[in-house]
Coordinates of C-alpha atoms in Angstrom, one line a residue:
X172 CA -11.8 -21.6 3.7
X173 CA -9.7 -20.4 0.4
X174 CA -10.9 -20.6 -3.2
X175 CA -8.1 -23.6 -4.3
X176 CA -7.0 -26.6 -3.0
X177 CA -3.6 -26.1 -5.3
X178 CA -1.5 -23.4 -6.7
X179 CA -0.6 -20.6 -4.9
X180 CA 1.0 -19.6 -1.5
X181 CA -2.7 -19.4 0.1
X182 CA -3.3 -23.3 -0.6
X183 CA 0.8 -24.5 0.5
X184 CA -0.2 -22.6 3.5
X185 CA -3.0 -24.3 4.3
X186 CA -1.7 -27.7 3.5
X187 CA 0.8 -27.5 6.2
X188 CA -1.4 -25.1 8.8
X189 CA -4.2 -27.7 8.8
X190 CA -2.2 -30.4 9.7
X191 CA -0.3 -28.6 12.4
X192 CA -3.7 -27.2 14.0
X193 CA -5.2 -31.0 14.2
X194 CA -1.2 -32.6 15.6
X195 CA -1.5 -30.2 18.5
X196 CA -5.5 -31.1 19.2
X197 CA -7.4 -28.3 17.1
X198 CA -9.8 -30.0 15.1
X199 CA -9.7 -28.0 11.9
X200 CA -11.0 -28.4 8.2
X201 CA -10.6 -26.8 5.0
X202 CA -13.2 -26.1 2.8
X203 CA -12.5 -24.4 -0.8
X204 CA -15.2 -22.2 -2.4
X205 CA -16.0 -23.0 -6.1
X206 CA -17.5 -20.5 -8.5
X207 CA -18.3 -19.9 -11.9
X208 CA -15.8 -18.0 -14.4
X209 CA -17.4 -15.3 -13.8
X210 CA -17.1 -15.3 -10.6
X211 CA -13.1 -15.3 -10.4
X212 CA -13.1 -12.9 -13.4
X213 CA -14.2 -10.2 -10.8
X214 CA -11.8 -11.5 -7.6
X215 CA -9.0 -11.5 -9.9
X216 CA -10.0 -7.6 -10.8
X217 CA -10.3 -7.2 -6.9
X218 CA -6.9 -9.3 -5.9
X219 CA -5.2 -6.5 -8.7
X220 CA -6.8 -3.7 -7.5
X221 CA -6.0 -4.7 -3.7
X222 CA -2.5 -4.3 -5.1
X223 CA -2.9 -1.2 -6.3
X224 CA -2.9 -1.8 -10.1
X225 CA -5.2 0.0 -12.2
X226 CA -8.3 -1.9 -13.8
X227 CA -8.6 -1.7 -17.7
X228 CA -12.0 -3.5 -17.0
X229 CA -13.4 -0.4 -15.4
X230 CA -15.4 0.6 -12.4
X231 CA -16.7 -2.3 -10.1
X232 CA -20.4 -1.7 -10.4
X233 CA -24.0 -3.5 -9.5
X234 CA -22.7 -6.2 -12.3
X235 CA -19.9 -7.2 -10.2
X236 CA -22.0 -7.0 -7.1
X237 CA -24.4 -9.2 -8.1
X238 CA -21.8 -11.6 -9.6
X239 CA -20.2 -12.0 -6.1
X240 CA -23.3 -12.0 -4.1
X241 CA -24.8 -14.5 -5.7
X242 CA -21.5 -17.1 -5.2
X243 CA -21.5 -16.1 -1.8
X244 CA -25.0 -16.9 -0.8
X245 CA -24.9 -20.2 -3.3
X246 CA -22.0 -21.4 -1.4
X247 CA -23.1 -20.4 1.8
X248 CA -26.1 -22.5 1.0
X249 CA -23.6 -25.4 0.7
X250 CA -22.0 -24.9 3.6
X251 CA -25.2 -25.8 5.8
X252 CA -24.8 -29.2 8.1
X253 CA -21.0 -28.7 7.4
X254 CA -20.6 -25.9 10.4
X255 CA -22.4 -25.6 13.5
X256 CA -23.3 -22.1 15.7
X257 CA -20.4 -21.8 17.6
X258 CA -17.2 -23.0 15.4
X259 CA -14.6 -20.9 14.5
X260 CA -13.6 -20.0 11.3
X261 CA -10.9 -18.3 9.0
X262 CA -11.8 -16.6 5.6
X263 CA -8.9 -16.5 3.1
X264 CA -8.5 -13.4 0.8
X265 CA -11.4 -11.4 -0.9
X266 CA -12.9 -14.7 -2.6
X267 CA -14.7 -15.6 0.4
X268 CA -15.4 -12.6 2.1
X269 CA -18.6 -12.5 0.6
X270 CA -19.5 -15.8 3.2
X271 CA -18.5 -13.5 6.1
X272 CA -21.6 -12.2 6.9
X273 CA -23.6 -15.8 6.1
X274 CA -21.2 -17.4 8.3
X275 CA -22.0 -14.8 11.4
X276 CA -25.7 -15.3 10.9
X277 CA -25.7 -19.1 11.2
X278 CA -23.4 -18.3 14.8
X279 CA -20.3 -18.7 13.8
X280 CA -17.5 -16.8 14.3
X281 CA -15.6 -15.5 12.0
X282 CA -11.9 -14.0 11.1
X283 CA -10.8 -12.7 7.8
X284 CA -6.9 -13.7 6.5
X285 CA -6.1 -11.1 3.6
X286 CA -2.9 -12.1 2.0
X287 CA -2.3 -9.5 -0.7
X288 CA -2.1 -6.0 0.0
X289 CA -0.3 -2.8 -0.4
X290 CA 0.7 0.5 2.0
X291 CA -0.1 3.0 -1.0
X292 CA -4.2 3.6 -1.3
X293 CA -4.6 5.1 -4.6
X294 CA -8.3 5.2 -6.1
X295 CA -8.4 1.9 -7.6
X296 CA -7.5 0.1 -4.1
X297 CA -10.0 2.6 -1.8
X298 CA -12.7 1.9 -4.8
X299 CA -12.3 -2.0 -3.7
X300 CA -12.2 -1.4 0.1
X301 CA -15.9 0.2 -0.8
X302 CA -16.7 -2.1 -2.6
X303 CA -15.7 -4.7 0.1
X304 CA -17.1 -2.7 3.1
X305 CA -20.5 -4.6 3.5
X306 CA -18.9 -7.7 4.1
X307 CA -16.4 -6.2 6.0
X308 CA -18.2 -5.7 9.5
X309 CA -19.0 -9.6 9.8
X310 CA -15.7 -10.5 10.9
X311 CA -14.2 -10.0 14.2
X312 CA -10.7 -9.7 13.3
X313 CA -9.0 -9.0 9.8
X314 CA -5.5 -10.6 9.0
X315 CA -2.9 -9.2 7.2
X316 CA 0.3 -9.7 6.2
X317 CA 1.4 -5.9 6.6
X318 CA -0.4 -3.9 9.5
X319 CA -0.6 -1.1 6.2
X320 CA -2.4 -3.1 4.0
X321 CA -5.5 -2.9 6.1
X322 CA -8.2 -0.1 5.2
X323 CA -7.2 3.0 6.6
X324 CA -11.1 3.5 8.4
X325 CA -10.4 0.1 9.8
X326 CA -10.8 -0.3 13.5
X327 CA -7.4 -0.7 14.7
X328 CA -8.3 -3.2 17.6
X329 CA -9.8 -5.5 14.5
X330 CA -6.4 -5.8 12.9
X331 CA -4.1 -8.7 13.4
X332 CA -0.9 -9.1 11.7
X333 CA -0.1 -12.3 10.4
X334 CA 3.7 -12.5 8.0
X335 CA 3.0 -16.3 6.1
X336 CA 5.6 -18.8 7.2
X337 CA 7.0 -21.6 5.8
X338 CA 8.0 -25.3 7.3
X339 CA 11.3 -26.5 7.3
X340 CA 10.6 -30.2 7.6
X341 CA 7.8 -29.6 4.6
X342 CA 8.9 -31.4 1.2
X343 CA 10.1 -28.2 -0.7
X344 CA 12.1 -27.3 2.1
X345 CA 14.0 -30.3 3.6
X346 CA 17.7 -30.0 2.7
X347 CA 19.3 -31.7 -0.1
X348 CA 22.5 -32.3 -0.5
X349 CA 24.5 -32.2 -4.6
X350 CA 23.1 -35.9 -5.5
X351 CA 19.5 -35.7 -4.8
X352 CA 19.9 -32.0 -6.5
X353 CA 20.9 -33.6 -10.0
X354 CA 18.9 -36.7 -9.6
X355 CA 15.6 -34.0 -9.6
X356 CA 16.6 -31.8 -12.2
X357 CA 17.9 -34.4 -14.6
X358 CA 14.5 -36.8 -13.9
X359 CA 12.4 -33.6 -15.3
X360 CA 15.0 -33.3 -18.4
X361 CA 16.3 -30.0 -17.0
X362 CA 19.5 -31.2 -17.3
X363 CA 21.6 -34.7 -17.9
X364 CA 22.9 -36.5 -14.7
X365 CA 26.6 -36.7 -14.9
X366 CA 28.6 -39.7 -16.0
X367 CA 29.4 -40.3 -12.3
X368 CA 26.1 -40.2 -10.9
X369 CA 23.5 -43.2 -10.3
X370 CA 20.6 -43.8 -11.8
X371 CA 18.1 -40.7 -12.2
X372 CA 14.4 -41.0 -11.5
X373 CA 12.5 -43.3 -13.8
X374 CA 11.6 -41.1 -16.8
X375 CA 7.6 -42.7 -15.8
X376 CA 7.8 -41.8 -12.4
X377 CA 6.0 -38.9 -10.5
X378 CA 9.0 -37.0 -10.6
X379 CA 9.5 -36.6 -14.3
X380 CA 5.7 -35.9 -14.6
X381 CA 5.8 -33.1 -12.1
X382 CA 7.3 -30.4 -14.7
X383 CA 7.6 -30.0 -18.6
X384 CA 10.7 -28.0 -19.6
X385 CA 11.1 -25.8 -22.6
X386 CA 14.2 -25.5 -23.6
X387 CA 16.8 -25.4 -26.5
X388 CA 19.8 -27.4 -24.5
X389 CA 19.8 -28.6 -21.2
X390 CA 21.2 -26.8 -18.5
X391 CA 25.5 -27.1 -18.5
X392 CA 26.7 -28.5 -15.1
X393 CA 28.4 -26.0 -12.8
X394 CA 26.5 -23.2 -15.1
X395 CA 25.2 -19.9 -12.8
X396 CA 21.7 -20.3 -12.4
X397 CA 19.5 -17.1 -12.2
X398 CA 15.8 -18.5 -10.5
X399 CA 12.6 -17.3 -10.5
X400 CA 9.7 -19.2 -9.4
X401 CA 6.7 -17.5 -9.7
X402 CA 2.9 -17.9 -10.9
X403 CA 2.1 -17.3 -14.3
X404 CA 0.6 -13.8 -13.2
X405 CA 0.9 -10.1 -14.6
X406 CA 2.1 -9.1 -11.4
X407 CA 5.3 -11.0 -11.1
X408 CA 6.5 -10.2 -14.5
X409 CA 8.0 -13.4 -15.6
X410 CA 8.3 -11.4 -18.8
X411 CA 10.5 -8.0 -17.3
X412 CA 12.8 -11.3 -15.9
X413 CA 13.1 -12.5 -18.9
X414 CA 14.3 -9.1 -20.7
X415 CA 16.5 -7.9 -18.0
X416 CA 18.1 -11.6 -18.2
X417 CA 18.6 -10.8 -22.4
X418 CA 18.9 -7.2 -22.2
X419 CA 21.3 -6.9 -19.3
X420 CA 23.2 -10.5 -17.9
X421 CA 23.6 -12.3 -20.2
X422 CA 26.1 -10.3 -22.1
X423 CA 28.1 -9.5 -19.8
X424 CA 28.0 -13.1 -18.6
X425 CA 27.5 -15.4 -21.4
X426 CA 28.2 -18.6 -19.0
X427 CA 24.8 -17.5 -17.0
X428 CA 21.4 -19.7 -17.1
X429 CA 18.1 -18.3 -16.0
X430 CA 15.3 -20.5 -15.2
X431 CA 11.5 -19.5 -14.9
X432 CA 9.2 -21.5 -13.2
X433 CA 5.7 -21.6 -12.6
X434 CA 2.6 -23.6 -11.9
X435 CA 0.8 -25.4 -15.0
X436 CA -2.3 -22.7 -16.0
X437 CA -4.6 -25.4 -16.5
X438 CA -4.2 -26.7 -12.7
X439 CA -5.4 -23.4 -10.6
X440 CA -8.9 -22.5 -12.0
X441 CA -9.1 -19.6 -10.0
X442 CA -6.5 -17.4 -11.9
X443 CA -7.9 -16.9 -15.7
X444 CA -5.1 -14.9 -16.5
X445 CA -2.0 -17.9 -16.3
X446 CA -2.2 -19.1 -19.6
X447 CA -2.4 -16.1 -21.3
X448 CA 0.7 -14.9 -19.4
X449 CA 2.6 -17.9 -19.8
X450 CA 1.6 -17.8 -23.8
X451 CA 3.4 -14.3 -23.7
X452 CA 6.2 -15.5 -22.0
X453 CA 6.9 -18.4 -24.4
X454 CA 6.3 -15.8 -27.4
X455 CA 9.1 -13.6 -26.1
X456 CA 11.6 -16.5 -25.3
X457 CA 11.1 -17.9 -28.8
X458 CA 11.9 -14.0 -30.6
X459 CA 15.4 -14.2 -28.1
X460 CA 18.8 -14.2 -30.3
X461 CA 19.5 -18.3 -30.4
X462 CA 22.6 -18.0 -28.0
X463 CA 20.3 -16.4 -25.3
X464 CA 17.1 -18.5 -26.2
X465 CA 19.7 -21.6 -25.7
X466 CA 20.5 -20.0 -22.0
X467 CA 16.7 -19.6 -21.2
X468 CA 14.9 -23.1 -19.8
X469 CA 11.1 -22.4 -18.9
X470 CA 9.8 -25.2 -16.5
X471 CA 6.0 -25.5 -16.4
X472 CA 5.0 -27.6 -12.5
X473 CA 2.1 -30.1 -12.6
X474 CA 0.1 -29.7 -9.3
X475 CA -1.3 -32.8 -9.8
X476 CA 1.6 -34.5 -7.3
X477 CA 2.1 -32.1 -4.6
X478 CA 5.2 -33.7 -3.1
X479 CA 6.6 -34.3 -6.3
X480 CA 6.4 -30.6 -7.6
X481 CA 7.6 -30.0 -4.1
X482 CA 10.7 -31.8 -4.4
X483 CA 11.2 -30.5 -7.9
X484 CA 10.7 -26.8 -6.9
X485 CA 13.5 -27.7 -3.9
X486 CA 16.3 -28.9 -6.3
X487 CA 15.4 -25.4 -8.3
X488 CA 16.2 -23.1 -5.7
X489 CA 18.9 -25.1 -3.9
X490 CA 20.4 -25.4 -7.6
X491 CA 20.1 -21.8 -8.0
X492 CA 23.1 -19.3 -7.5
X493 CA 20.8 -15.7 -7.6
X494 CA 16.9 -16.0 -7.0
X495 CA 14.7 -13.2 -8.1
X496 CA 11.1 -12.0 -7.1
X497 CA 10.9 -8.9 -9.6
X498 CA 7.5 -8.6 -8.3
X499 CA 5.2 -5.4 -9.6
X500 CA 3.1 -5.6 -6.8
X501 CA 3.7 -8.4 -3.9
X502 CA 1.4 -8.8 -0.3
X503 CA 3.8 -11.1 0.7
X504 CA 7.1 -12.7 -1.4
X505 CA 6.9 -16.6 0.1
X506 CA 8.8 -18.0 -2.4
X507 CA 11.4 -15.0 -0.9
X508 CA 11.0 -16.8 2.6
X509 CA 11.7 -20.7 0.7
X510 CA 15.2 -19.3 -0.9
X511 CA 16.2 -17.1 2.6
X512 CA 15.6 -20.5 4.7
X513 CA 18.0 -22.3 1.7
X514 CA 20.7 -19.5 2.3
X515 CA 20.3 -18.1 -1.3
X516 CA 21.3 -14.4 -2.1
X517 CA 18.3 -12.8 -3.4
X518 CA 17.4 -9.9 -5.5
X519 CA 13.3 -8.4 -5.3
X520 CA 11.7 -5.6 -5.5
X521 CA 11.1 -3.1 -2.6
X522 CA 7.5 -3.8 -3.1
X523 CA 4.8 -4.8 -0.8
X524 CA 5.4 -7.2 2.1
X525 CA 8.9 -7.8 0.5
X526 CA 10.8 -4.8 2.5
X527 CA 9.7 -6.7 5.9
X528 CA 10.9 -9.8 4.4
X529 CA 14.7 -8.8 3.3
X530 CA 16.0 -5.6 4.1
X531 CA 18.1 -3.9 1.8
X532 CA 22.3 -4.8 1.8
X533 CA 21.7 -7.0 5.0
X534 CA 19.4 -10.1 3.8
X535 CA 19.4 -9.5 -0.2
X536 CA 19.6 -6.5 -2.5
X537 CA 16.0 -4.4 -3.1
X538 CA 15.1 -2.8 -6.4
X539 CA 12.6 0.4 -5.6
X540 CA 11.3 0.3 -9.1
X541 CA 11.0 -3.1 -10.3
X542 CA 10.5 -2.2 -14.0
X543 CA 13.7 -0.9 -13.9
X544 CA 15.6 -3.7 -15.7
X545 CA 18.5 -2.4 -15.8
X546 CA 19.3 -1.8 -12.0
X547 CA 18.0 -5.5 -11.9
X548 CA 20.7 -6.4 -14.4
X549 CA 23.0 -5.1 -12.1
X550 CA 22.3 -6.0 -8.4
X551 CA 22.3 -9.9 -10.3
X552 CA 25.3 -9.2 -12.3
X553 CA 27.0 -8.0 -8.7
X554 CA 26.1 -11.2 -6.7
X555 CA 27.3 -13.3 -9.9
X556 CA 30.5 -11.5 -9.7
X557 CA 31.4 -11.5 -5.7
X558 CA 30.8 -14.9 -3.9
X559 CA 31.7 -13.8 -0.6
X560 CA 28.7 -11.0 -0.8
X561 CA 26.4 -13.6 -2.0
X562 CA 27.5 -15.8 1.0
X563 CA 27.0 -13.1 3.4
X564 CA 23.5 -11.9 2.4
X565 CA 22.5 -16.0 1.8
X566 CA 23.7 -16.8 5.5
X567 CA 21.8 -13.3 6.9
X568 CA 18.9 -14.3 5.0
X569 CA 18.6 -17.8 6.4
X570 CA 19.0 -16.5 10.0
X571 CA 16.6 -14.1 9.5
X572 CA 13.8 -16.7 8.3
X573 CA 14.7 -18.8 10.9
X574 CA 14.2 -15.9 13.4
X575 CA 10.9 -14.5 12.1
X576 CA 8.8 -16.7 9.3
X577 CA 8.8 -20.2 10.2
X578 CA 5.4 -22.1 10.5
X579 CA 5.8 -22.0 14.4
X580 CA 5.4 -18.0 14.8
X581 CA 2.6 -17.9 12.2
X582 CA 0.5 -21.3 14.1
X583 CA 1.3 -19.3 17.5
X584 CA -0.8 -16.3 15.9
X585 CA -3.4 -18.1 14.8
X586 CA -3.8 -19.6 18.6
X587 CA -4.2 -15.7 19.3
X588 CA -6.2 -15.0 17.5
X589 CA -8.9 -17.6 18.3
X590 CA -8.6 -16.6 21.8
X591 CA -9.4 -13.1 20.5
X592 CA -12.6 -14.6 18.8
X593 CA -13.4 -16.8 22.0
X594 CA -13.6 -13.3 23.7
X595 CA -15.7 -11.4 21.8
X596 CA -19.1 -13.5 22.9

């Protein structure tokens, strides 16, 4: 159980991990918690404060307790003739941990995935642990992506560590080759199809309706393409992309392109903060000088079509020469994982889960402080400048993937850890 069916790492996760549990003979569903606005005001306060950011809102207090208690037991309610004493299940992320100890009293047991995270406990994130720690005894083993990012008063014998994974035969990550590359990016009017190419997608078809670009001129062929794909979220500072692209590439390489892309706001109704972000971001693209605005092409993905904004999000990063993640805060960087298994040369900061991802000079170049724009400028303006380094960290990044994050490992753990819950009877 997560708290979307789209948008989001959690929910492409799922998608694939569902279908690969019931192929191999686990019978496995997926249920997705629904809530009031309210409701996902506070887990958003909680998935930044698990980060580590500090809360403008406040202090999380009997208001906010009540707020998530109440969803809890509502959809724990709902959940009745839909489990049975005995099944296994797997809570995703703070949304649903409320349900953990419903779940235990109707005899089921329970697991807890948490897929944000960081190693650095300042008072905001032990103030969220407390306020988590009720719910936190129901489970019988807590996921995470990091070992660190677990409470330090956990039990360590309760702590699995489960790195997300991606799957290579999955639509976003199946090879294309140059054609199918232009035939994508020219259906969503990102840029034409040359004069030597076949016919693009139909502009009607569920390619061209996967993605709305914003832009003053269509990407050049053969232009460098700077990448980052990201949600419309505070923490992955779309905008700090943007100014390090103004501030700090694109003189010094007025050929460059960056492209930022992102899921439509209106399609993940549990994150109240994307349209307000990707408002901002559009404000500060339209205040650019007109020869950088013209280099800038923000790309907005319908979820409504998941294969289609898969396929879309494909040609992106196979089209893309540098891909950033200039994360603030990051539990886990899987759209790092998508561009190491496409051999990309990548730039991100040393942030989070990201550092057990790509390690610095071998798989991509790390940032410690990513709102340091102008070292950003720089690692990008370096892999622009020296193709046989971005070919080296690409091909070490792809190995790498292939060695450690692939959906194989990640359904192996999951078989673990079931056995671990079978035990504890």
């Amino acid at each position: 159980m997560n708290s979307t069916a789209t948008g989001g790492g959690v929910a492409e996760l799922l998608h694939r991990s569902i279908r690969l549990h019931n192929h191999h003979g686990l019978r496995a569903r997926w249920l997705v918690l629904t809530g009031e606005p309210d409701f996902f005001a506070v887990t958003k306060r909680l998935h930044h404060r698990l980060h580590g950011s500090p809360d403008p809102v406040g202090e999380l207090g009997p208001a906010e307790r009540n707020v998530y208690e109440t969803t809890a037991r509502s959809q724990a309610k709902q959940l009745l003739g839909r489990v049975a004493p005995g099944d296994l299940c797997v809570l995703h992320d703070p949304q649903t941990l409320g349900l953990a100890p419903h779940l235990a009293d109707m005899g089921l047991r329970v697991a807890w995935r948490c897929h944000i995270g960081t190693t650095l406990h300042a008072e905001a994130t032990q103030e969220t642990w407390r306020f988590l720690e009720p719910y936190l005894s129901a489970p019988v083993r807590c996921g995470f992506s990091v070992a660190g990012y677990a409470p330090p008063w956990m039990e360590r014998e309760r702590i699995v560590v489960l790195p997300p994974s991606i799957d290579p035969s999955a639509p976003k990550n199946r090879r294309l080759d140059g054609a199918e590359v232009q035939d994508l990016l020219s259906a969503i009017g990102l840029q034409t199809a040359p004069a030597s190419a076949g016919s693009p997608s139909s502009p009607d078809g569920p390619v061209a309706r996967a993605a709305h670009v914003l832009q003053e001129q269509q990407l050049p062929p053969g232009a460098p393409v700077i990448l980052q794909v990201s949600r419309w979220d505070p923490l992955k500072d779309m905008t700090g992309v943007l100014r390090t692209f103004a501030d700090h590439v694109a003189p010094a390489r007025p050929d460059a392109h960056l492209v930022l892309a992102g899921p439509e706001p209106a399609d993940i109704p549990d994150d109240p903060e994307g349209a307000a972000i990707h408002g901002s971001v559009v404000d500060t693209w339209r205040l650019l000088p007109a020869p950088v605005r013209e280099r800038v092409h923000l790309v907005n993905l319908s979820l409504k079509d998941a294969e289609a904004n898969a396929r879309v999000v494909n040609a992106l990063q196979t089209r893309a020469d540098v891909v950033l993640q200039k994360s603030l805060k990051e539990g886990f960087g899987l759209t790092v994982t998508e561009a190491m298994w496409k051999g990309k040369a990548i730039v991100a900061s040393a942030v989070g889960g990201i550092p057990t991802q790509i390690r610095d000079g071998h798989e991509g170049l790390l940032v410690d402080d990513p709102r340091d724009l102008r070292t950003f400028g720089k690692a990008v303006l370096r892999l622009l400048r020296d193709d046989t380094l971005r070919e080296r960290l690409g091909t070490a990044a792809h190995s790498r993937c292939a060695e450690r994050f692939l959906v194989g490992h990640e359904f192996r753990g999951y078989c673990s850890l079931y056995g671990e819950l079978l035990q504890c009877l």
